[in-house]
């Protein structure tokens, strides 16, 4: 069996820690427990696949980790940052410097070409245009789009657009890359190219990688597999080496 059911052993190098995190929403007069007591520790450069049925809390987990939402209770640490209580300035700085986010819809800028889309975050950070372009070229090569660098977004296939979005999410060298169902809007051929890229990034340990996915293939490539149901983690297994 690829995944042994061994218990998580945390060490001091843990980059990410969730401690008894809950997130409740009000829906009419009903309370929805989107996350219901989640504790999880993820070490630096781990490659984690998160799966579970629609509505089980995967996106809520991602949004809390990214500081896009606050937990109802519990604590969330990413490195030294207490994400659950950080102020907006600290969270903006955290997202800009440490975090790469990839969503189902690519959110690329249609009036810019691939190179401009990918270098944009660096320019926003004040990196000089020449260095921005050079670093963007490097990640564009990593995602296999060097030939397409001067193409506009509408000239790309869905898979190429998502690979551009992944390049943009990596260009500032984040310590954590999170992808929420990155192939959910792609045909199977495009999805395969995106999955292969994520597997390459995960295997190369370029960054800690958390991928929310229904894909067994990605889950099997991951070093760890977290399965959720009804706001809880029901299985957390590591690949046996
Ligand atoms: N802003 C919100 N308001 C009310 N309910 C929400 C909100 N966001 C998510 N939920 C609910 O929380 C639960 C978990 O949602 P979500 O994290 O998006 O699940 P998943 O990503 O696994 O499909 C679902 O029941 C969803 O309807
Ligand atoms: Mg979701």
Tab-separated table of C-alpha atoms and ligand atoms in Angstrom:
chain	number	residue	atom	x	y	z
A	1	UNK	CA	0.000	0.000	0.000
A	2	UNK	CA	1.351	3.381	-0.923
A	3	UNK	CA	-0.014	5.239	2.100
A	4	UNK	CA	0.661	3.813	5.524
A	5	UNK	CA	-1.776	4.858	8.221
A	6	UNK	CA	0.909	6.129	10.563
A	7	UNK	CA	0.279	8.976	12.969
A	8	UNK	CA	1.613	12.449	12.273
A	9	UNK	CA	4.772	13.182	14.191
A	10	UNK	CA	5.425	16.869	14.507
A	11	UNK	CA	8.927	18.256	14.791
A	12	UNK	CA	10.189	21.718	15.517
A	13	UNK	CA	10.595	22.629	11.870
A	14	UNK	CA	6.810	22.650	11.424
A	15	UNK	CA	5.946	25.478	9.137
A	16	UNK	CA	2.201	25.297	9.506
A	17	UNK	CA	0.142	24.480	12.519
A	18	UNK	CA	-3.619	24.500	13.028
A	19	UNK	CA	-4.764	23.925	16.590
A	20	UNK	CA	-8.353	22.926	17.156
A	21	UNK	CA	-9.633	25.284	14.491
A	22	UNK	CA	-13.350	25.819	13.937
A	23	UNK	CA	-15.158	28.019	11.447
A	24	UNK	CA	-18.885	28.403	11.801
A	25	UNK	CA	-21.199	30.249	9.428
A	26	UNK	CA	-24.772	31.307	9.991
A	27	UNK	CA	-27.106	30.130	7.257
A	28	UNK	CA	-30.553	31.539	8.121
A	29	UNK	CA	-31.035	30.401	11.694
A	30	UNK	CA	-28.888	27.320	11.154
A	31	UNK	CA	-25.194	27.179	12.094
A	32	UNK	CA	-22.940	25.549	9.502
A	33	UNK	CA	-19.800	24.009	10.986
A	34	UNK	CA	-17.592	24.404	7.909
A	35	UNK	CA	-14.573	23.419	10.015
A	36	UNK	CA	-15.176	21.535	13.197
A	37	UNK	CA	-12.063	21.124	15.342
A	38	UNK	CA	-9.230	20.688	12.846
A	39	UNK	CA	-5.678	20.196	14.103
A	40	UNK	CA	-2.880	19.690	11.600
A	41	UNK	CA	0.861	20.193	11.407
A	42	UNK	CA	2.667	20.449	8.097
A	43	UNK	CA	6.446	20.516	7.856
A	44	UNK	CA	8.453	22.622	5.462
A	45	UNK	CA	8.501	21.314	1.879
A	46	UNK	CA	5.848	18.689	2.527
A	47	UNK	CA	3.527	17.972	-0.407
A	48	UNK	CA	0.017	17.520	0.942
A	49	UNK	CA	-3.046	16.520	-1.042
A	50	UNK	CA	-6.376	17.428	0.588
A	51	UNK	CA	-9.478	15.631	-0.596
A	52	UNK	CA	-13.077	15.051	0.425
A	53	UNK	CA	-16.595	15.562	-0.883
A	54	UNK	CA	-17.963	18.935	-1.916
A	55	UNK	CA	-18.901	21.050	1.104
A	56	UNK	CA	-16.616	19.227	3.583
A	57	UNK	CA	-14.583	22.369	4.347
A	58	UNK	CA	-11.546	22.199	2.027
A	59	UNK	CA	-11.819	25.769	0.714
A	60	UNK	CA	-12.588	27.076	4.195
A	61	UNK	CA	-9.359	25.443	5.412
A	62	UNK	CA	-7.381	27.096	2.584
A	63	UNK	CA	-8.960	30.515	3.188
A	64	UNK	CA	-8.140	30.345	6.889
A	65	UNK	CA	-4.527	29.349	6.169
A	66	UNK	CA	-4.187	32.222	3.716
A	67	UNK	CA	-5.675	34.662	6.242
A	68	UNK	CA	-8.547	35.441	3.869
A	69	UNK	CA	-10.991	34.508	6.635
A	70	UNK	CA	-10.716	34.266	10.414
A	71	UNK	CA	-11.439	31.143	12.441
A	72	UNK	CA	-14.348	31.137	14.892
A	73	UNK	CA	-11.967	29.543	17.395
A	74	UNK	CA	-8.550	27.929	17.458
A	75	UNK	CA	-5.082	29.012	16.384
A	76	UNK	CA	-3.273	29.036	13.038
A	77	UNK	CA	0.464	29.562	12.688
A	78	UNK	CA	2.409	29.802	9.460
A	79	UNK	CA	6.052	30.027	10.481
A	80	UNK	CA	6.200	32.733	13.120
A	81	UNK	CA	2.989	34.421	12.057
A	82	UNK	CA	-0.148	33.898	14.165
A	83	UNK	CA	-2.492	34.092	11.167
A	84	UNK	CA	-5.649	33.888	13.302
A	85	UNK	CA	-4.923	37.167	15.020
A	86	UNK	CA	-2.596	39.024	12.639
A	87	UNK	CA	-3.733	42.485	11.532
A	88	UNK	CA	-4.538	43.295	7.902
A	89	UNK	CA	-1.144	44.866	7.211
A	90	UNK	CA	0.686	41.776	8.465
A	91	UNK	CA	-1.611	39.489	6.456
A	92	UNK	CA	-1.125	41.476	3.257
A	93	UNK	CA	2.622	41.344	3.764
A	94	UNK	CA	2.440	37.591	4.479
A	95	UNK	CA	0.449	36.903	1.286
A	96	UNK	CA	2.743	39.070	-0.794
A	97	UNK	CA	5.982	37.544	0.472
A	98	UNK	CA	5.334	34.020	1.671
A	99	UNK	CA	2.230	32.712	-0.017
A	100	UNK	CA	1.370	31.580	-3.531
A	101	UNK	CA	-2.314	30.935	-4.257
A	102	UNK	CA	-3.809	29.108	-7.235
A	103	UNK	CA	-7.574	28.816	-7.725
A	104	UNK	CA	-9.895	27.024	-10.099
A	105	UNK	CA	-10.314	30.201	-12.149
A	106	UNK	CA	-7.002	31.649	-13.150
A	107	UNK	CA	-7.616	35.396	-12.589
A	108	UNK	CA	-4.978	36.372	-15.140
A	109	UNK	CA	-4.887	39.869	-16.645
A	110	UNK	CA	-6.199	39.563	-20.221
A	111	UNK	CA	-4.530	42.729	-21.532
A	112	UNK	CA	-1.085	41.414	-20.622
A	113	UNK	CA	0.981	38.612	-22.089
A	114	UNK	CA	2.333	35.641	-20.109
A	115	UNK	CA	5.622	37.329	-19.220
A	116	UNK	CA	3.857	40.487	-18.042
A	117	UNK	CA	1.335	38.520	-15.974
A	118	UNK	CA	4.076	36.524	-14.273
A	119	UNK	CA	6.408	39.473	-13.593
A	120	UNK	CA	3.584	41.692	-12.306
A	121	UNK	CA	3.757	40.584	-8.620
A	122	UNK	CA	7.494	41.348	-8.540
A	123	UNK	CA	6.986	44.806	-10.019
A	124	UNK	CA	4.321	45.446	-7.357
A	125	UNK	CA	6.915	44.488	-4.735
A	126	UNK	CA	9.329	47.040	-6.147
A	127	UNK	CA	11.724	44.608	-7.837
A	128	UNK	CA	13.481	46.319	-10.766
A	129	UNK	CA	11.919	45.612	-14.202
A	130	UNK	CA	14.954	43.797	-15.555
A	131	UNK	CA	15.281	41.469	-12.601
A	132	UNK	CA	11.501	40.926	-12.570
A	133	UNK	CA	11.578	39.868	-16.194
A	134	UNK	CA	14.550	37.566	-15.657
A	135	UNK	CA	12.949	35.838	-12.679
A	136	UNK	CA	9.640	35.579	-14.526
A	137	UNK	CA	11.426	33.923	-17.456
A	138	UNK	CA	12.896	31.339	-15.077
A	139	UNK	CA	9.521	30.248	-13.675
A	140	UNK	CA	7.932	30.378	-17.124
A	141	UNK	CA	10.568	27.884	-18.166
A	142	UNK	CA	9.836	25.768	-15.090
A	143	UNK	CA	6.153	25.540	-16.073
A	144	UNK	CA	7.084	24.725	-19.670
A	145	UNK	CA	5.798	27.902	-21.364
A	146	UNK	CA	8.958	29.579	-22.632
A	147	UNK	CA	7.656	29.388	-26.201
A	148	UNK	CA	4.481	31.156	-25.118
A	149	UNK	CA	6.004	33.957	-23.028
A	150	UNK	CA	4.901	36.716	-25.421
A	151	UNK	CA	1.440	35.295	-26.046
A	152	UNK	CA	-1.678	36.906	-24.653
A	153	UNK	CA	-3.859	34.981	-22.254
A	154	UNK	CA	-6.676	34.379	-24.759
A	155	UNK	CA	-4.185	32.670	-27.079
A	156	UNK	CA	-3.518	29.962	-24.498
A	157	UNK	CA	-5.333	26.730	-23.712
A	158	UNK	CA	-6.933	26.335	-20.289
A	159	UNK	CA	-4.019	24.214	-19.090
A	160	UNK	CA	-1.510	26.806	-20.287
A	161	UNK	CA	-3.486	29.520	-18.512
A	162	UNK	CA	-3.397	27.569	-15.270
A	163	UNK	CA	0.329	26.909	-15.680
A	164	UNK	CA	0.773	30.673	-16.167
A	165	UNK	CA	-1.182	31.220	-12.942
A	166	UNK	CA	1.094	28.714	-11.178
A	167	UNK	CA	4.179	30.523	-12.519
A	168	UNK	CA	2.761	33.811	-11.218
A	169	UNK	CA	2.094	32.209	-7.819
A	170	UNK	CA	5.711	30.960	-7.634
A	171	UNK	CA	7.608	33.957	-8.995
A	172	UNK	CA	8.177	35.586	-5.592
A	173	UNK	CA	9.502	32.250	-4.253
A	174	UNK	CA	6.812	31.654	-1.639
A	175	UNK	CA	7.453	29.293	1.258
A	176	UNK	CA	3.914	27.955	0.813
A	177	UNK	CA	1.993	27.284	-2.393
A	178	UNK	CA	-1.699	26.448	-2.064
A	179	UNK	CA	-3.826	25.284	-4.989
A	180	UNK	CA	-7.595	24.876	-4.523
A	181	UNK	CA	-8.960	22.441	-7.132
A	182	UNK	CA	-6.592	23.801	-9.799
A	183	UNK	CA	-7.861	21.394	-12.438
A	184	UNK	CA	-11.557	21.775	-11.636
A	185	UNK	CA	-12.235	23.902	-14.692
A	186	UNK	CA	-10.046	22.035	-17.202
A	187	UNK	CA	-10.525	19.307	-19.777
A	188	UNK	CA	-8.730	16.063	-19.013
A	189	UNK	CA	-5.735	16.754	-21.274
A	190	UNK	CA	-5.136	20.203	-19.759
A	191	UNK	CA	-5.744	18.835	-16.285
A	192	UNK	CA	-3.038	16.226	-16.843
A	193	UNK	CA	-0.459	18.869	-17.784
A	194	UNK	CA	-1.286	20.903	-14.656
A	195	UNK	CA	-1.131	17.820	-12.436
A	196	UNK	CA	2.243	16.840	-13.859
A	197	UNK	CA	3.525	20.325	-13.119
A	198	UNK	CA	2.273	20.203	-9.526
A	199	UNK	CA	3.861	16.787	-9.092
A	200	UNK	CA	7.145	18.206	-10.365
A	201	UNK	CA	6.953	21.157	-7.961
A	202	UNK	CA	6.060	18.853	-5.081
A	203	UNK	CA	8.747	16.303	-5.867
A	204	UNK	CA	11.361	19.050	-6.294
A	205	UNK	CA	10.505	20.382	-2.821
A	206	UNK	CA	10.635	23.928	-4.148
A	207	UNK	CA	8.108	24.978	-1.544
A	208	UNK	CA	5.560	23.531	0.850
A	209	UNK	CA	2.703	22.504	-1.401
A	210	UNK	CA	-0.940	21.984	-0.440
A	211	UNK	CA	-3.241	20.873	-3.251
A	212	UNK	CA	-6.993	20.454	-2.824
A	213	UNK	CA	-7.902	17.876	-5.413
A	214	UNK	CA	-10.246	15.073	-6.401
A	215	UNK	CA	-7.462	13.569	-8.478
A	216	UNK	CA	-6.173	10.218	-7.267
A	217	UNK	CA	-3.091	10.767	-9.380
A	218	UNK	CA	-2.083	13.955	-7.542
A	219	UNK	CA	-3.018	12.416	-4.210
A	220	UNK	CA	-0.729	9.496	-4.973
A	221	UNK	CA	2.136	11.753	-5.991
A	222	UNK	CA	1.835	13.667	-2.710
A	223	UNK	CA	3.957	12.768	0.298
A	224	UNK	CA	0.884	13.059	2.476
A	225	UNK	CA	-2.813	12.704	2.013
A	226	UNK	CA	-5.404	14.445	4.186
A	227	UNK	CA	-9.045	13.444	3.794
A	228	UNK	CA	-11.918	15.494	5.144
A	229	UNK	CA	-15.601	14.885	5.866
A	230	UNK	CA	-18.096	17.269	7.451
A	231	UNK	CA	-15.506	19.800	8.588
A	232	UNK	CA	-13.196	17.224	10.136
A	233	UNK	CA	-10.020	15.401	9.130
A	234	UNK	CA	-10.955	11.736	8.941
A	235	UNK	CA	-7.680	10.387	7.552
A	236	UNK	CA	-4.103	11.676	7.480
A	237	UNK	CA	-1.635	9.300	5.888
A	238	UNK	CA	1.937	9.513	4.707
A	239	UNK	CA	3.427	7.896	1.660
A	240	UNK	CA	5.567	4.979	2.679
A	241	UNK	CA	9.027	5.281	1.228
B	1	LIG	N1	-19.526	32.372	3.358
B	1	LIG	C1	-20.250	31.301	3.729
B	1	LIG	N2	-21.465	31.435	4.295
B	1	LIG	C2	-22.197	30.368	4.697
B	1	LIG	N3	-21.793	29.087	4.533
B	1	LIG	C3	-20.593	28.877	3.956
B	1	LIG	C4	-19.761	29.962	3.518
B	1	LIG	N4	-18.621	29.436	2.980
B	1	LIG	C5	-18.737	28.095	3.071
B	1	LIG	N5	-19.918	27.765	3.663
B	1	LIG	C6	-20.375	26.408	3.945
B	1	LIG	O1	-19.361	25.724	4.645
B	1	LIG	C7	-19.261	24.381	4.216
B	1	LIG	C8	-17.867	24.096	3.685
B	1	LIG	O2	-17.653	24.834	2.484
B	1	LIG	P1	-16.299	24.770	1.656
B	1	LIG	O3	-15.167	25.012	2.578
B	1	LIG	O4	-16.440	25.684	0.497
B	1	LIG	O5	-16.270	23.242	1.183
B	1	LIG	P2	-15.453	22.524	-0.001
B	1	LIG	O6	-14.408	23.456	-0.478
B	1	LIG	O7	-14.912	21.265	0.619
B	1	LIG	O8	-16.453	22.200	-1.070
B	1	LIG	C9	-20.357	24.182	3.171
B	1	LIG	O9	-21.493	23.674	3.824
B	1	LIG	C10	-20.608	25.584	2.692
B	1	LIG	O10	-21.927	25.719	2.206
B	2	LIG	MG1	-13.967	24.209	-2.374
